[in-house]
Structures are given as structure tokens and as C-alpha cells.
Amino acid sequence: MVERLVVIGGDAAGASAASQARQRRGPDDLEIVVLERGRHTSYSACGVPYWVGGLVSGADALVARAPEAHRERGLDVRLGSEAEGIDLDKREVAVRDVHTGAADRIGFDQLVIATGATPVRPPVPGIDAPGVYGVQTLDDGQALIDALDPAYTHAVVIGGGYIGIEMAEAMKLRGLDVTVLDRGAQPMSTLDPDMGVLVHEQMEEMGINVVTHADVRAVETGPDGRVRAVATAERSYPADLVVLGTGVRPATGLARDAGLPLGDSGGIRTDLRMRVWGGDPRHEGVWAAGDCVEVLDLVSGRFRHIPLGTHANKQGRVAGMNIGGDYGTFPGVVGTAVSKVCELEIARTGLRESDADAAGFSYVTAVIESTGRAGYYPGAQRMTVKMIAERVSGRLLGVQIVGRDGAAKRIDVAAVALTARMTVEDVTALDLGYAPPFSPVWDPILVAARKAAQRLAQS
Amino acid sequence: MVERLVVIGGDAAGASAASQARQRRGPDDLEIVVLERGRHTSYSACGVPYWVGGLVSGADALVARAPEAHRERGLDVRLGSEAEGIDLDKREVAVRDVHTGAADRIGFDQLVIATGATPVRPPVPGIDAPGVYGVQTLDDGQALIDALDPAYTHAVVIGGGYIGIEMAEAMKLRGLDVTVLDRGAQPMSTLDPDMGVLVHEQMEEMGINVVTHADVRAVETGPDGRVRAVATAERSYPADLVVLGTGVRPATGLARDAGLPLGDSGGIRTDLRMRVWGGDPRHEGVWAAGDCVEVLDLVSGRFRHIPLGTHANKQGRVAGMNIGGDYGTFPGVVGTAVSKVCELEIARTGLRESDADAAGFSYVTAVIESTGRAGYYPGAQRMTVKMIAERVSGRLLGVQIVGRDGAAKRIDVAAVALTARMTVEDVTALDLGYAPPFSPVWDPILVAARKAAQRLAQS
């Protein structure tokens, strides 16, 4: 008998799950229906800032696999199909055509929930006015690009996290004066403030205005109803365009309504194979992946919501492998993230000081400055590395990097070391690649580990 | 009573050991004498090709710490002092002044042997003729730079290993036609031939002539006694300059003559703390570090000779920490090396197929192509990654990378994974940094791991 897999959501996680299942089970064995409410599949939302900034030619470039390509591989991709409910007893999904409004129900044997995340809009007056743009989807990006007008001079970005700073770069590339409003003590709150301040200073040097402790009270509109400024508690910032970089929350309405378990972080809780958690027999054959799930933080042992395309792809693949009859797991994350604003590279993995405090760790910190190449090699530029290590055990807990020219991807060394639960002493001995164009003889990560080890000895 | 530490060799390993010991023990507790037969201390021999190529302004830039700076830190640095013998019974080193020829003996309580490595000169006629240059020391580099003559048109580099290809780039930057003669099937024999061929092809595309299976028979000289060509078994290659990139062997004459233990690789064998190996009480207080020692390969479990500045620095530091009363170890290496020729980056870590065969592993291999950035991001360029994994266990055994734009340092992820004895399945789940300017959503290392995991499943 042919089983039917229904996948809700055709972006990174959903499409990966569907593809991996199809690679392992043919159409005679498994029918695969992908419900996507939008017009696109398998696209890089992370690429939107670069498209808006003009570095990427068009939306097509961001589409890894278009609906037609999925169909050629035997997936029944239904665009404009919005799932409205999951009935675990009848094993059906209620579907509505977003264009015609027509309702339908589709039965499933296996179900993948890949509903993604929903942008958070600050609840202030004017936030929905024309001229305010999110940048979560290709349609968002297109709307912003269509709106760009040579007469515009000021852009305000609300939120100084990674989307915010990437959009600040994009607006700057478009020739606009850019102001970033962040409510925290420093932008990039995924870093400790002593590292975030480096980002702040260097963004200012690049000519991007960064306002911290910004309490956004309203988006002000002109007589035409369009945005003209953003008001904080202190003052008003002129704005021809407003971009929202205020983060997302997991889109779990369907799952919650169906009685599926959500974790403390608000995301759907799954097991290692991406099966929805819990012993309820009605959960059999129900999987979830991508920005709608929570992930295990391997360093703190806590569950977190970390919406990132790379996790979504991995989780989707794992779900699809298991649905396809193979065995695969997504063991968790260590919290790695890299980003850039113009030439400045920013990276972090593991715990910040506040995370380590919350988890109950006692720790030491070390901050060092080094360069990405041998100091004498042309183009060598400074980077700052902060390392956090547990007292007594010496276990590596987290690393943050701010710098240029090869700074960001150095975080990967720390990510692997965290996964392997190495001590900073272990890290000092790592056999990392050395040649003058690529590293000083002591790689910055090793220098930081040496200093952390010293701090441990003194602690 | 004041102890005396004598260090033979004032470059990376020796100077690091001396500095670290001094940081921990003051002059009233430990007298430190550094014997250096040359004129420099603590310099980057790895930087010589970039200096010769004109990318680095002068020799001074390559000196991390000059003799005077060491002296200011309380080290008795004696230049032009060549150690000629070690008497373990009398605990004395015989020293000769290389300028005056005057002989002396100096007693020690602790001894660090950091005698480095000696270039291998192919035993062919003419190899010592004027116009043939090694590039191991600053003096070598200066001699080559002094010899550069605008009238020269042809350079021949003997040896296509990392020094050879770096010198090929340097000669090309100096405007010369360059031919690299390598005796192997492909240049860069530290890679498997199927990866070496990529280096070969791309060097040719860059306009560097690469001759493989080159059996060098003679350096031919003109009537003036200077080089004019290099002859292989097949033909003769015109040469105004010949550069030797033919590798080095550990300089262990002193150690061997003193009866200290050498390993199978020819290097001095030490324990984890860099003490010279063995139970002989006369070996008490005798340490060794740098290019003269052998290192434990953590992947194969065998001892190897791997002369690299980064190991020398680490080993010297560990010896100095222990002499200084702290505890430190150098646990071994995984065989990481990175290099570049013009824009092409080359990296390897762990075992090649031949190493895995020799160690007795049964394994699978996977080769993939990917890019260093998201495919749509400006400047994305292709890289090839080869991964080797043990059958049954799935343990990662080695990785090789050839590519551009961020290819080389990606090897560090594999180096840490090897150190942690991860499986390729473990590697597929690594939380590596992702953002479009820095990586595709699946980092090339992850793509290779996925393919290797697939191969394992099929094996």
C-alpha cells in the first residue's frame, strides 16, 4: 500500500525532508505532498539582505530548488496551499487555497511540520504603515526593493541583531543614511556587551548611526500615511524606509492547536530523530523540523529556539532520512552564528557570560587581540577573541570573535571543540593550519585558549 | 643555588622554551644561556618565500623577537655560538665561536636541544654551484634576494612540496618564468595524487610550468661556473636561478653523538612534556623541541617528523613551562598543513590513502565540490574536498582541500574533529558558522561528511 507523507512548509526544512524521503522511497511506496502557502520553495531567506543590498542579482539566485524542480523529482508541491489545521485522530490536514479560498482536507500517514517562524513586530503605533518592511521572505525582499526610491535619504533599522546589521549594510549599499535602533546596551545582543561595543564602535566608524537603549514608541507617518520617522522615548529619527530586524518566534499555532508538545522556548519539541516528542500514540509518524522546533543546546543542556537555515536543512534531512527508512539524528547545537556588517565579521558559539550564569557555571574569561594572518603578511588585520571556560574543569564554554579578514569562520574551531567538550588546555594543543597568509604562528583561537588557561591557573 | 639552563638554538622552539622558563623563574633562580650559531633569533622561516616574493618588506619584519629584546628579558643570547658536542656525564656543552673559532665549554643543569632541521640537497653534480639557493634561513633569503637580477628570465624550483610551490609563486611575483621539477606523480605529495593533480592543473593555468616524474640528474653550469640549466633524465631546463624546495631532515647529530634516543622518523624522541625519552638518569633535565624532534601522529598512532613553526612554538612553550615548574604537555599532532600558490589554497590533515593503508586501516573516500560562500554570493569560488573515513567505525581519518577564497582554513574543522576522534556522522551534525558571505548553508566540510557517510552505508 502506498503511504502518504504530507509536508507543511516547502522551504529549507520541509523541502529537505521531502527530498530525502523521496531519495529513499519511490512513488510506488510513498506519495509526497508538500503544502506551501507562498510562491517559492527551498530558498535562502538568509540571502535577502544581500539581494536588497544589490550584491545578488535577483530572487531567482536565492532559490536553491524551484517548485518545478521538486515536481520533476516526484514531489507533489502545492503552492498557495495554507494548512489550517491538523487532525491527529483522523490523520488529516485541513488546507485552504490562499487565492480561491477553497477548503480541502488531505489525509496523511506521515506528517512533517515545517511551518517556520513568524517575524515579531514591535507593538507600537504605525508599525504596519506603508514604508515598514520585514525581510523574512522573498516577497518581503521584493517589496522592499520595489519601494527603493532615489529620492529617499534615510533608513531606520529597528533591531541591531544579525538581520538588523545585515540590513543596515544593505541600506548603506543603497546609498541611504542608516540609523539602527537597538533596545539593548549594545547591538548584537548574541554577544556579551564588551564584545558588542566593538561592533557598535566599528559600525559608527563605517558611518552607520547606532542608537542603543532605544525604546521605540511609534512609527510616525506623514499626511500620505507613509512612514516619515521613528520615535523613541528620547527623540525622533527621520525615515523614508523602516526595516524590521526584530527577530522571529516559532510558528507553532497548528502544532499547538493539534495538542502537540511545545517546549519552554516555545518551539515544537522533538526527539533526536526529529519525531515530535512524547508517548502519545497519535503522535506516531508526526515529525517537525526547522524554525518551528526547539533545539538542544549541547553546552548548557537547555532547549532553545535558534532559527537558522543551516539547522533547518540538517533537521529536514534527518527527518527525511528516518521517514525514508534510514537512521539519522540531529543531536543538537552549540549556538554558532556568524554575520558581517560591511567588512566587519562577527561570530559567536557556545555560551555568553549571561548564559553561563543562567546555567549555573562558574567561569573565567579571557580577551585577546591578534591578527588573521602573520602580522607581517600584507592585509593582516586585527581581531578580538573572547573565550569563556569553566572553573576547575577548564571546559570550554564559549567563544566570541569580532574582526575582519577571516575572523568569522575561525569560530568553527571553537564549535567543534565545544561539541567534543574540550578543555581550553586541549584547545591550546590543537593542530590548526599555519602558514603566514592564513594565520599567525599561534592562531588567535590558540592565543585565547592560552590566556584562558592562564586565568584558570590563577582562579 | 642558581641553576643554569642551556638552550641550543635560538629560533622558534629554543627561544620559546627560554622565554617561558624565564617568565616562571627569575635570574636569581635560573640562569639561561641561548646558543645560536646564526645572527638571528625567533624569526619566521615560513615567511621567507613572501619576503623573497616582495610581499614582505624586509628581514626585520620576519623577526618576532631580536636577540637584544631577548637579552632585555634576561636571556644570555650568544650569537655565532655553535654547539659542537653534548657531554651528558660532565653535563657540559662544547661551543665554538663561528667567527673566531675559539672553543669553550659551558655547564648546564637543564638543557634544551632545539637544533632544528637541515635542508636536503639532492646529491647531483652542480648542486652547490653559485645560483642555487636554499630558503630555510633569513640568510638564505637575503642571498637569494641579493642575487635577483633584472636580466634573469628563468627560475627552476626543485621540489613541488609546500616550500617549492611557495617559492614558485615568489619567483613568478619577481617576473621570472618558473618551472617546478617534482619527482612524484603530482606536486604536493602531502596530498593524494587525485588532489595533487588539481594543484598541478591550476599551477599550469597560472602560468607555472610543472614537470612531474622529474628525475633531476644535474645542475648545469656555464663557463663562469654559475648555473645555467637543470637537467633531468629527459631534458634540460634553462635556469638563471635554482631554488631548492626539497625538504629537510631533523638536525640530530649532536643528540645522536651524545647517545640520546632517536625515533624511527629520525627525530629526537621525547615524552609528552618534551623531556628526552628514556629511563637513563643522565637524560634527566634534557629536553628537546622543534624541527629536531619527532611527533606523535594522533590518527595513525605512529611517530613522524613534521617540521613546522607552529609545532616548534608549541613544543618550546611546553618545555619552557615544565622547566619553569609548571605542567604542560604536547600531546601530538594530526598532520595539519595549509599552503598557497598564488590564489590557490591547499590544505590537508590526518591521513592520506597511502598513510591509511600503511597504518592498516580499511576505509572509504568521498570527494565533493562546493563553494566557500553561498553560491549566489559575489566572489564564491569552487573548492574540492576529499574525506577519508574508517570502515565499520566511521571514524574520520583525513581531509584534503584544494580551492580558493577561504578553502585552506576550513581544514581546521577537520583537525579538531580528528583530535576528538569524531566519526563522519558526527561531522555531518557539526554546528558550523553559516551566513551567505562565509559559507553555503551546508559547509563544504559537511557536504564531504555526508558523502562519506553515504559511502560507509554502502560499504
PDB file of C-alpha atoms in Angstrom, chain A residues 20 44 46-47 50 55-56 61-62 309-311 313-314 317 331 333-336 338-340 345 376-378 408-410 412-413 415-417 419-420 422 428-439 441-443 446 450, chain B residues 20 44 46-47 50 55-56 61-62 309-311 313-314 317 331 333-336 338-340 345 376-378 408-410 412-413 415-417 419-420 422 428-439 441-443 446 450:
ATOM      1  CA  GLN A  20      15.474  12.936   1.447  1.00  0.00           C
ATOM      2  CA  SER A  44      17.681  31.234   1.110  1.00  0.00           C
ATOM      3  CA  CYS A  46      19.406  34.461   4.735  1.00  0.00           C
ATOM      4  CA  GLY A  47      20.306  35.842   1.319  1.00  0.00           C
ATOM      5  CA  TYR A  50      22.402  40.759   0.064  1.00  0.00           C
ATOM      6  CA  LEU A  55      25.045  42.182  -4.203  1.00  0.00           C
ATOM      7  CA  VAL A  56      22.827  39.421  -5.547  1.00  0.00           C
ATOM      8  CA  ALA A  61      19.537  33.367  -7.404  1.00  0.00           C
ATOM      9  CA  LEU A  62      18.274  32.727  -3.882  1.00  0.00           C
ATOM     10  CA  GLY A 309      18.801  27.927   7.762  1.00  0.00           C
ATOM     11  CA  THR A 310      21.648  25.575   8.454  1.00  0.00           C
ATOM     12  CA  HIS A 311      19.798  23.885  11.327  1.00  0.00           C
ATOM     13  CA  ASN A 313      18.399  21.967   6.453  1.00  0.00           C
ATOM     14  CA  LYS A 314      20.020  19.464   8.774  1.00  0.00           C
ATOM     15  CA  ARG A 317      17.418  15.958   6.129  1.00  0.00           C
ATOM     16  CA  PRO A 331      22.000  15.726  18.228  1.00  0.00           C
ATOM     17  CA  VAL A 333      23.648  22.661  18.550  1.00  0.00           C
ATOM     18  CA  VAL A 334      26.336  24.652  20.281  1.00  0.00           C
ATOM     19  CA  GLY A 335      24.936  28.038  19.278  1.00  0.00           C
ATOM     20  CA  THR A 336      27.237  29.012  16.443  1.00  0.00           C
ATOM     21  CA  VAL A 338      28.396  34.252  12.046  1.00  0.00           C
ATOM     22  CA  SER A 339      27.474  37.527  10.470  1.00  0.00           C
ATOM     23  CA  LYS A 340      29.002  40.604   8.943  1.00  0.00           C
ATOM     24  CA  GLU A 345      32.931  39.998  10.793  1.00  0.00           C
ATOM     25  CA  TYR A 376      53.977  40.866   8.604  1.00  0.00           C
ATOM     26  CA  TYR A 377      51.819  39.442   5.820  1.00  0.00           C
ATOM     27  CA  PRO A 378      50.011  42.003   3.614  1.00  0.00           C
ATOM     28  CA  ALA A 408      34.213  34.849  11.453  1.00  0.00           C
ATOM     29  CA  LYS A 409      34.852  31.292  10.293  1.00  0.00           C
ATOM     30  CA  ARG A 410      37.533  30.818  12.932  1.00  0.00           C
ATOM     31  CA  ASP A 412      34.189  26.798  13.695  1.00  0.00           C
ATOM     32  CA  VAL A 413      37.238  25.556  15.580  1.00  0.00           C
ATOM     33  CA  ALA A 415      32.252  24.988  17.677  1.00  0.00           C
ATOM     34  CA  VAL A 416      33.891  21.614  17.128  1.00  0.00           C
ATOM     35  CA  ALA A 417      35.840  21.885  20.376  1.00  0.00           C
ATOM     36  CA  THR A 419      30.903  19.663  20.619  1.00  0.00           C
ATOM     37  CA  ALA A 420      33.792  17.477  21.745  1.00  0.00           C
ATOM     38  CA  MET A 422      37.304  20.001  25.120  1.00  0.00           C
ATOM     39  CA  THR A 428      45.967  25.202  23.207  1.00  0.00           C
ATOM     40  CA  ALA A 429      47.381  21.997  21.714  1.00  0.00           C
ATOM     41  CA  LEU A 430      45.151  21.840  18.631  1.00  0.00           C
ATOM     42  CA  ASP A 431      46.970  21.254  15.364  1.00  0.00           C
ATOM     43  CA  LEU A 432      45.452  24.120  13.382  1.00  0.00           C
ATOM     44  CA  GLY A 433      46.619  25.094   9.926  1.00  0.00           C
ATOM     45  CA  TYR A 434      49.511  27.524   9.925  1.00  0.00           C
ATOM     46  CA  ALA A 435      51.060  29.439   7.064  1.00  0.00           C
ATOM     47  CA  PRO A 436      51.737  33.191   7.035  1.00  0.00           C
ATOM     48  CA  PRO A 437      48.907  34.092   4.589  1.00  0.00           C
ATOM     49  CA  PHE A 438      46.370  32.263   6.754  1.00  0.00           C
ATOM     50  CA  SER A 439      47.343  32.638  10.383  1.00  0.00           C
ATOM     51  CA  VAL A 441      52.092  31.002  14.110  1.00  0.00           C
ATOM     52  CA  TRP A 442      49.735  30.951  17.101  1.00  0.00           C
ATOM     53  CA  ASP A 443      46.225  31.091  15.688  1.00  0.00           C
ATOM     54  CA  LEU A 446      45.030  29.272  20.424  1.00  0.00           C
ATOM     55  CA  ARG A 450      46.437  30.099  26.306  1.00  0.00           C
TER      56      ARG A 450
ATOM     57  CA  GLN B  20      58.642  30.547  29.025  1.00  0.00           C
ATOM     58  CA  SER B  44      59.629  33.191  10.823  1.00  0.00           C
ATOM     59  CA  CYS B  46      57.918  30.278   6.917  1.00  0.00           C
ATOM     60  CA  GLY B  47      57.842  33.921   5.887  1.00  0.00           C
ATOM     61  CA  TYR B  50      56.844  36.038   0.918  1.00  0.00           C
ATOM     62  CA  LEU B  55      55.198  40.840  -0.312  1.00  0.00           C
ATOM     63  CA  VAL B  56      57.088  41.470   2.915  1.00  0.00           C
ATOM     64  CA  ALA B  61      59.566  42.055   9.583  1.00  0.00           C
ATOM     65  CA  LEU B  62      60.112  38.316   9.926  1.00  0.00           C
ATOM     66  CA  GLY B 309      56.929  26.531  13.014  1.00  0.00           C
ATOM     67  CA  THR B 310      53.637  26.111  14.790  1.00  0.00           C
ATOM     68  CA  HIS B 311      54.683  22.799  16.366  1.00  0.00           C
ATOM     69  CA  ASN B 313      56.498  27.129  19.084  1.00  0.00           C
ATOM     70  CA  LYS B 314      54.126  24.882  20.990  1.00  0.00           C
ATOM     71  CA  ARG B 317      56.489  26.638  25.150  1.00  0.00           C
ATOM     72  CA  PRO B 331      50.028  15.594  23.110  1.00  0.00           C
ATOM     73  CA  VAL B 333      49.569  16.290  16.018  1.00  0.00           C
ATOM     74  CA  VAL B 334      47.034  15.288  13.419  1.00  0.00           C
ATOM     75  CA  GLY B 335      49.141  16.370  10.460  1.00  0.00           C
ATOM     76  CA  THR B 336      47.515  19.657   9.525  1.00  0.00           C
ATOM     77  CA  VAL B 338      47.992  24.713   4.791  1.00  0.00           C
ATOM     78  CA  SER B 339      49.705  26.437   1.934  1.00  0.00           C
ATOM     79  CA  LYS B 340      49.016  28.521  -1.109  1.00  0.00           C
ATOM     80  CA  GLU B 345      44.795  27.333  -1.367  1.00  0.00           C
ATOM     81  CA  TYR B 376      24.874  33.253  -5.201  1.00  0.00           C
ATOM     82  CA  TYR B 377      27.145  35.451  -3.091  1.00  0.00           C
ATOM     83  CA  PRO B 378      29.685  37.563  -5.028  1.00  0.00           C
ATOM     84  CA  ALA B 408      42.539  26.387   3.396  1.00  0.00           C
ATOM     85  CA  LYS B 409      41.481  27.270   6.926  1.00  0.00           C
ATOM     86  CA  ARG B 410      38.380  25.099   6.643  1.00  0.00           C
ATOM     87  CA  ASP B 412      40.805  23.339  10.990  1.00  0.00           C
ATOM     88  CA  VAL B 413      37.333  21.915  11.469  1.00  0.00           C
ATOM     89  CA  ALA B 415      41.745  18.918  12.526  1.00  0.00           C
ATOM     90  CA  VAL B 416      39.646  19.396  15.651  1.00  0.00           C
ATOM     91  CA  ALA B 417      37.297  16.590  14.649  1.00  0.00           C
ATOM     92  CA  THR B 419      41.676  15.237  17.557  1.00  0.00           C
ATOM     93  CA  ALA B 420      38.297  14.417  19.105  1.00  0.00           C
ATOM     94  CA  MET B 422      34.809  12.001  15.645  1.00  0.00           C
ATOM     95  CA  THR B 428      27.603  15.920   9.466  1.00  0.00           C
ATOM     96  CA  ALA B 429      25.902  17.311  12.581  1.00  0.00           C
ATOM     97  CA  LEU B 430      28.531  19.926  13.484  1.00  0.00           C
ATOM     98  CA  ASP B 431      27.157  23.373  14.208  1.00  0.00           C
ATOM     99  CA  LEU B 432      29.448  25.344  11.899  1.00  0.00           C
ATOM    100  CA  GLY B 433      29.007  29.020  11.214  1.00  0.00           C
ATOM    101  CA  TYR B 434      26.627  29.801   8.388  1.00  0.00           C
ATOM    102  CA  ALA B 435      25.907  33.061   6.648  1.00  0.00           C
ATOM    103  CA  PRO B 436      25.918  33.586   2.865  1.00  0.00           C
ATOM    104  CA  PRO B 437      29.203  35.588   2.752  1.00  0.00           C
ATOM    105  CA  PHE B 438      31.017  32.844   4.656  1.00  0.00           C
ATOM    106  CA  SER B 439      29.572  29.503   3.663  1.00  0.00           C
ATOM    107  CA  VAL B 441      24.088  26.501   4.010  1.00  0.00           C
ATOM    108  CA  TRP B 442      25.910  23.164   4.059  1.00  0.00           C
ATOM    109  CA  ASP B 443      29.558  23.956   4.645  1.00  0.00           C
ATOM    110  CA  LEU B 446      29.663  18.919   5.986  1.00  0.00           C
ATOM    111  CA  ARG B 450      27.526  13.485   4.181  1.00  0.00           C
TER     112      ARG B 450
END
